[in-house]
PDB file of C-alpha atoms in Angstrom:
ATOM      1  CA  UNK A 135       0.000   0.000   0.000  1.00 51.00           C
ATOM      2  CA  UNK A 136       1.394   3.583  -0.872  1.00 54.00           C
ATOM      3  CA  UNK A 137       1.576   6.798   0.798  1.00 55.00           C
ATOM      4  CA  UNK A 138      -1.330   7.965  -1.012  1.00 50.00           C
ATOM      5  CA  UNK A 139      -3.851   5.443  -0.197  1.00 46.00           C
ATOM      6  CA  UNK A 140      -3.167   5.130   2.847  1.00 42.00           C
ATOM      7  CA  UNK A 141      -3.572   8.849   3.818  1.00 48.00           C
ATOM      8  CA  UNK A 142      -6.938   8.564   1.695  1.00 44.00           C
ATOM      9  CA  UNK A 143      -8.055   5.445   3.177  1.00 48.00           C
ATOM     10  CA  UNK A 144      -7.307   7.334   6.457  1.00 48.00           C
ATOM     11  CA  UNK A 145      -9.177  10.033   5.231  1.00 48.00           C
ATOM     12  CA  UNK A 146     -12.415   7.580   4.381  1.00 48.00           C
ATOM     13  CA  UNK A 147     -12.207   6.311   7.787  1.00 47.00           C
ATOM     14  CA  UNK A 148     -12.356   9.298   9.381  1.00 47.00           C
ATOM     15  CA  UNK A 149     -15.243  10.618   7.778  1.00 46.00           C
ATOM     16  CA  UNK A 150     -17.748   7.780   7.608  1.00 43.00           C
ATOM     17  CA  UNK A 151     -19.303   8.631  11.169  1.00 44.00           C
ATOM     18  CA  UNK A 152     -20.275  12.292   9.758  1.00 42.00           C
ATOM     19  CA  UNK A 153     -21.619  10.135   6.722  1.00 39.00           C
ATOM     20  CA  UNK A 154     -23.146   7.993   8.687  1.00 44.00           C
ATOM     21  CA  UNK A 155     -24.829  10.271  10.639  1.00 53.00           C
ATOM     22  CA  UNK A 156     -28.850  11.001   9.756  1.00 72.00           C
ATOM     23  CA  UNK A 157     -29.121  14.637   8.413  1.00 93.00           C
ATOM     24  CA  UNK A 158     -32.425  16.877   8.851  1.00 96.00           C
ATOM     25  CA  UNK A 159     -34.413  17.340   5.395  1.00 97.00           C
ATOM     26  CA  UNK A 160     -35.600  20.948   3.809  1.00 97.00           C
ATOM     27  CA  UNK A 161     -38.607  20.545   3.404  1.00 98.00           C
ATOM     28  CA  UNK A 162     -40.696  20.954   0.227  1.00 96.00           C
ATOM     29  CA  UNK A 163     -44.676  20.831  -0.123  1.00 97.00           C
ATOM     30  CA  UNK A 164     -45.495  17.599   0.514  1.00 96.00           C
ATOM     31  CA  UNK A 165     -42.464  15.492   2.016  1.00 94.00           C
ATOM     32  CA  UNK A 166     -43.967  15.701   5.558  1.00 97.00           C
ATOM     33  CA  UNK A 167     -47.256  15.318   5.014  1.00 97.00           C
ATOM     34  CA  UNK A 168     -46.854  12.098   3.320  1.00 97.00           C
ATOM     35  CA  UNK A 169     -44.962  10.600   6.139  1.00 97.00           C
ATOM     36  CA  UNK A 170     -47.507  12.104   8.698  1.00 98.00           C
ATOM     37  CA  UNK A 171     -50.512  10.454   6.942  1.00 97.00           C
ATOM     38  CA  UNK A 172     -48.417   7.121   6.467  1.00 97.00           C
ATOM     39  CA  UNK A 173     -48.149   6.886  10.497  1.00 97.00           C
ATOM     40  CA  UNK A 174     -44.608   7.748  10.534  1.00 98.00           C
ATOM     41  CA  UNK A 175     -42.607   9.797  13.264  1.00 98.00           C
ATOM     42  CA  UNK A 176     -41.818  12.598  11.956  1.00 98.00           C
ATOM     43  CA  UNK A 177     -40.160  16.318  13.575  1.00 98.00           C
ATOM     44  CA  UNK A 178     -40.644  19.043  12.282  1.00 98.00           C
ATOM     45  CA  UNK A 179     -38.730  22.756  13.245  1.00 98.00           C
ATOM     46  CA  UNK A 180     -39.923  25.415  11.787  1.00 98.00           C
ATOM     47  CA  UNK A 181     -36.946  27.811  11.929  1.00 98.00           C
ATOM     48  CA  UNK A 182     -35.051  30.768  10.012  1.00 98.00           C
ATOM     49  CA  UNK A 183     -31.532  31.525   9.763  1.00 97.00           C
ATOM     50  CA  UNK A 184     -31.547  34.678  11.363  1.00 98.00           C
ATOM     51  CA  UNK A 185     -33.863  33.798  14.405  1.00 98.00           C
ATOM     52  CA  UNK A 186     -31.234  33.482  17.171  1.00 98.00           C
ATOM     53  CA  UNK A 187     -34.059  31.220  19.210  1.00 98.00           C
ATOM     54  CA  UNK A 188     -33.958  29.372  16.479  1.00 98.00           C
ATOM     55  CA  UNK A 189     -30.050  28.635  16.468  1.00 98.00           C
ATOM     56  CA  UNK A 190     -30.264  27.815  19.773  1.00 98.00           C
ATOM     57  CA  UNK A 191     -33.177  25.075  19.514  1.00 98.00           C
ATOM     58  CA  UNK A 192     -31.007  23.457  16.457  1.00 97.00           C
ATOM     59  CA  UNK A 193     -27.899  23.675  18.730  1.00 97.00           C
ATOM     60  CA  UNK A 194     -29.680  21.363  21.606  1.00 98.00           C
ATOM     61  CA  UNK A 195     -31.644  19.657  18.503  1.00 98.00           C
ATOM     62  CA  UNK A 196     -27.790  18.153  17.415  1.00 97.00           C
ATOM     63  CA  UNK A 197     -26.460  17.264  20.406  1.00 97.00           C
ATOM     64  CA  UNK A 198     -28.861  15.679  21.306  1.00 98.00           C
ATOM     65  CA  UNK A 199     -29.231  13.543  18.423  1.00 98.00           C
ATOM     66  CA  UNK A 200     -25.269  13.117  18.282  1.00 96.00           C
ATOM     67  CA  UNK A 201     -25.281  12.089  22.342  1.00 97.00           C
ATOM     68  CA  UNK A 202     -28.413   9.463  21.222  1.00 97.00           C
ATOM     69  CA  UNK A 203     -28.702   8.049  17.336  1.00 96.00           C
ATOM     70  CA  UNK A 204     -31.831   6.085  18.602  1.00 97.00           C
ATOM     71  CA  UNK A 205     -33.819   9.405  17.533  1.00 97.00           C
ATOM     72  CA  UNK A 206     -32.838   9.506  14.209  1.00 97.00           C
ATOM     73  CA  UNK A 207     -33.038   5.603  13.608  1.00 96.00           C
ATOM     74  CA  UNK A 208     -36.684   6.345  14.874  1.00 97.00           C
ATOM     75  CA  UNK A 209     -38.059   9.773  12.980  1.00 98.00           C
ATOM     76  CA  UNK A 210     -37.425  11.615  10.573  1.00 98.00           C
ATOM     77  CA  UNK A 211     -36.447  15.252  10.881  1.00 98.00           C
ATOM     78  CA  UNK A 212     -37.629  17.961   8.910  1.00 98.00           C
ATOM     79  CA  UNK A 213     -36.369  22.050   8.849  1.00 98.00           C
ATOM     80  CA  UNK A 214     -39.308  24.022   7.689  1.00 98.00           C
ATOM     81  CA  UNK A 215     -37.748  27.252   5.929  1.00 98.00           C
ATOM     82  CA  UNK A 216     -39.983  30.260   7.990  1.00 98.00           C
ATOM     83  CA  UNK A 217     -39.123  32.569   5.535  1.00 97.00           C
ATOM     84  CA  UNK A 218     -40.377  30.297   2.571  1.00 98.00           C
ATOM     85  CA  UNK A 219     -43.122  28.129   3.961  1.00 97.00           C
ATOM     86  CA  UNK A 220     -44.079  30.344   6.807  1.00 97.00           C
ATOM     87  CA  UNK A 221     -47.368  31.351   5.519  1.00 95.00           C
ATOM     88  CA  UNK A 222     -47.792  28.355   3.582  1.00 96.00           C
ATOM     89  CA  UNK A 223     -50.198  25.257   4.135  1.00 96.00           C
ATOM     90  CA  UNK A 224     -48.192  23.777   6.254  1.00 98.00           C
ATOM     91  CA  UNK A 225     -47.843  26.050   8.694  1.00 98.00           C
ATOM     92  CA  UNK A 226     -51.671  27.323   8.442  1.00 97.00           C
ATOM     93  CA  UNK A 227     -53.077  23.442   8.884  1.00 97.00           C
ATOM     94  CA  UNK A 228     -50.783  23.118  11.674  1.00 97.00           C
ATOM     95  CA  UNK A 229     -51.644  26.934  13.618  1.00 98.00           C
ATOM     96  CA  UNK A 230     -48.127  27.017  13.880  1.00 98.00           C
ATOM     97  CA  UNK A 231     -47.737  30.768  15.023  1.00 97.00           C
ATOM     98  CA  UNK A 232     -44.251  31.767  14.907  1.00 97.00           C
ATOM     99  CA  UNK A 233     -40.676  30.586  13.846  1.00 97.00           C
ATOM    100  CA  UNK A 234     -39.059  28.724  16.747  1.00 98.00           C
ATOM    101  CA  UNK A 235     -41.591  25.983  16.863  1.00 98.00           C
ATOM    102  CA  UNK A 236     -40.633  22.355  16.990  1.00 98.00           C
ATOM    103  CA  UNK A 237     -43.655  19.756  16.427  1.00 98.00           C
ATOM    104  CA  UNK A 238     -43.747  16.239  16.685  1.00 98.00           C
ATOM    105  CA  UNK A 239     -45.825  13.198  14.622  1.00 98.00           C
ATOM    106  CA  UNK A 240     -46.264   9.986  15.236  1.00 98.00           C
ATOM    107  CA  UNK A 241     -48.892   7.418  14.052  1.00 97.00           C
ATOM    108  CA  UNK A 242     -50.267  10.333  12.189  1.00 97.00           C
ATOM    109  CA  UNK A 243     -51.024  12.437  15.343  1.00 98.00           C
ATOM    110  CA  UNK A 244     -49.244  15.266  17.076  1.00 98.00           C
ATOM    111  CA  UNK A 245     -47.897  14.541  20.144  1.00 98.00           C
ATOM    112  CA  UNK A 246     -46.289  17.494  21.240  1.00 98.00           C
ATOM    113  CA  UNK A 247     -45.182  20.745  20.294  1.00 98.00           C
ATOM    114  CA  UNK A 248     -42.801  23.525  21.719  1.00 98.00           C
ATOM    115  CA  UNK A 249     -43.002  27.464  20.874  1.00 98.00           C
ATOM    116  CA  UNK A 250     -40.093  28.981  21.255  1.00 98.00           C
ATOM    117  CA  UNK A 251     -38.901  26.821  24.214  1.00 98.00           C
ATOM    118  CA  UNK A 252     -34.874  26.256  24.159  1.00 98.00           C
ATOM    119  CA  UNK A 253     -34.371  24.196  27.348  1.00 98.00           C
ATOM    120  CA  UNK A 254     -32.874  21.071  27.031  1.00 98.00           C
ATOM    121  CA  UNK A 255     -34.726  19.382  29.208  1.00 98.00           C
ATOM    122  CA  UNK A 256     -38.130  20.183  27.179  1.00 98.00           C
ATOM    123  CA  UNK A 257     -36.703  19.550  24.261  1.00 98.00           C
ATOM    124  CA  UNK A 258     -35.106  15.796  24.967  1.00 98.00           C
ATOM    125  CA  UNK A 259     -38.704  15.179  26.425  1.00 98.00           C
ATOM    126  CA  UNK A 260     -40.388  15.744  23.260  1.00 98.00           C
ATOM    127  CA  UNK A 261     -38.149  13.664  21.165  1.00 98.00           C
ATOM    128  CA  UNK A 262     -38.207  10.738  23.741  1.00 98.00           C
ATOM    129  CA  UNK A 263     -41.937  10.904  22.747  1.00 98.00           C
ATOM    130  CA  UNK A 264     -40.972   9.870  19.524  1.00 97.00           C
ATOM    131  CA  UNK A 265     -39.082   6.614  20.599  1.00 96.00           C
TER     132      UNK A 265
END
């Protein structure tokens, strides 16, 4: 084995846990609500870049899915774009009423919801209902 495979072999190696790792979905028109109305578990945060509540609740959102992968082998995650879909039939259907909201589905219901809440606590609680 040469240099050059090795280092790239090294290289492989050390990237396959970010690879491996479940990612959250943009959503688009549709996506969701097909997974909600199939029974599957499925979180949804409505969010926008420049809502610093927002950061935080994706901040507590990752590490908590990094410190446990059981919530991403269960649901599937969803980032609703505020500044797209905010007004859109999503959001209306749901009465979500602000950015900053996280929402949770499973078997087709919602089974919890947080508005603008950033404490970790609240938020592990809400995606332990989805195990």
């Amino acid at each position: 084995m040469n240099r050059r495979t090795l280092i790239l072999a090294a290289a492989a190696m050390a990237m396959s846990p970010v690879l491996a790792q479940a990612q959250t979905i943009d959503y688009t028109p549709g996506a969701a609500e097909s997974q909600i109305a199939a029974g599957e578990t499925v979180f949804i945060d409505f969010a926008a870049d420049w809502c610093s509540t927002c950061r935080s609740q994706e901040r507590t959102i990752n590490a908590l899915r990094s410190a446990n992968p059981a919530y991403d082998a269960a649901m599937t995650f969803y980032r609703v774009d505020w500044d797209v879909y905010g007004r859109g039939e999503l959001a209306s259907n749901l009465n979500i009423p602000r950015r900053s909201t996280l929402v949770l589905f499973r078997d087709g219901q919602e089974v919890g919801r947080i508005v603008a809440g950033t404490r970790e606590a609240e938020i592990r609680a809400l995606l332990d209902a989805g195990l």
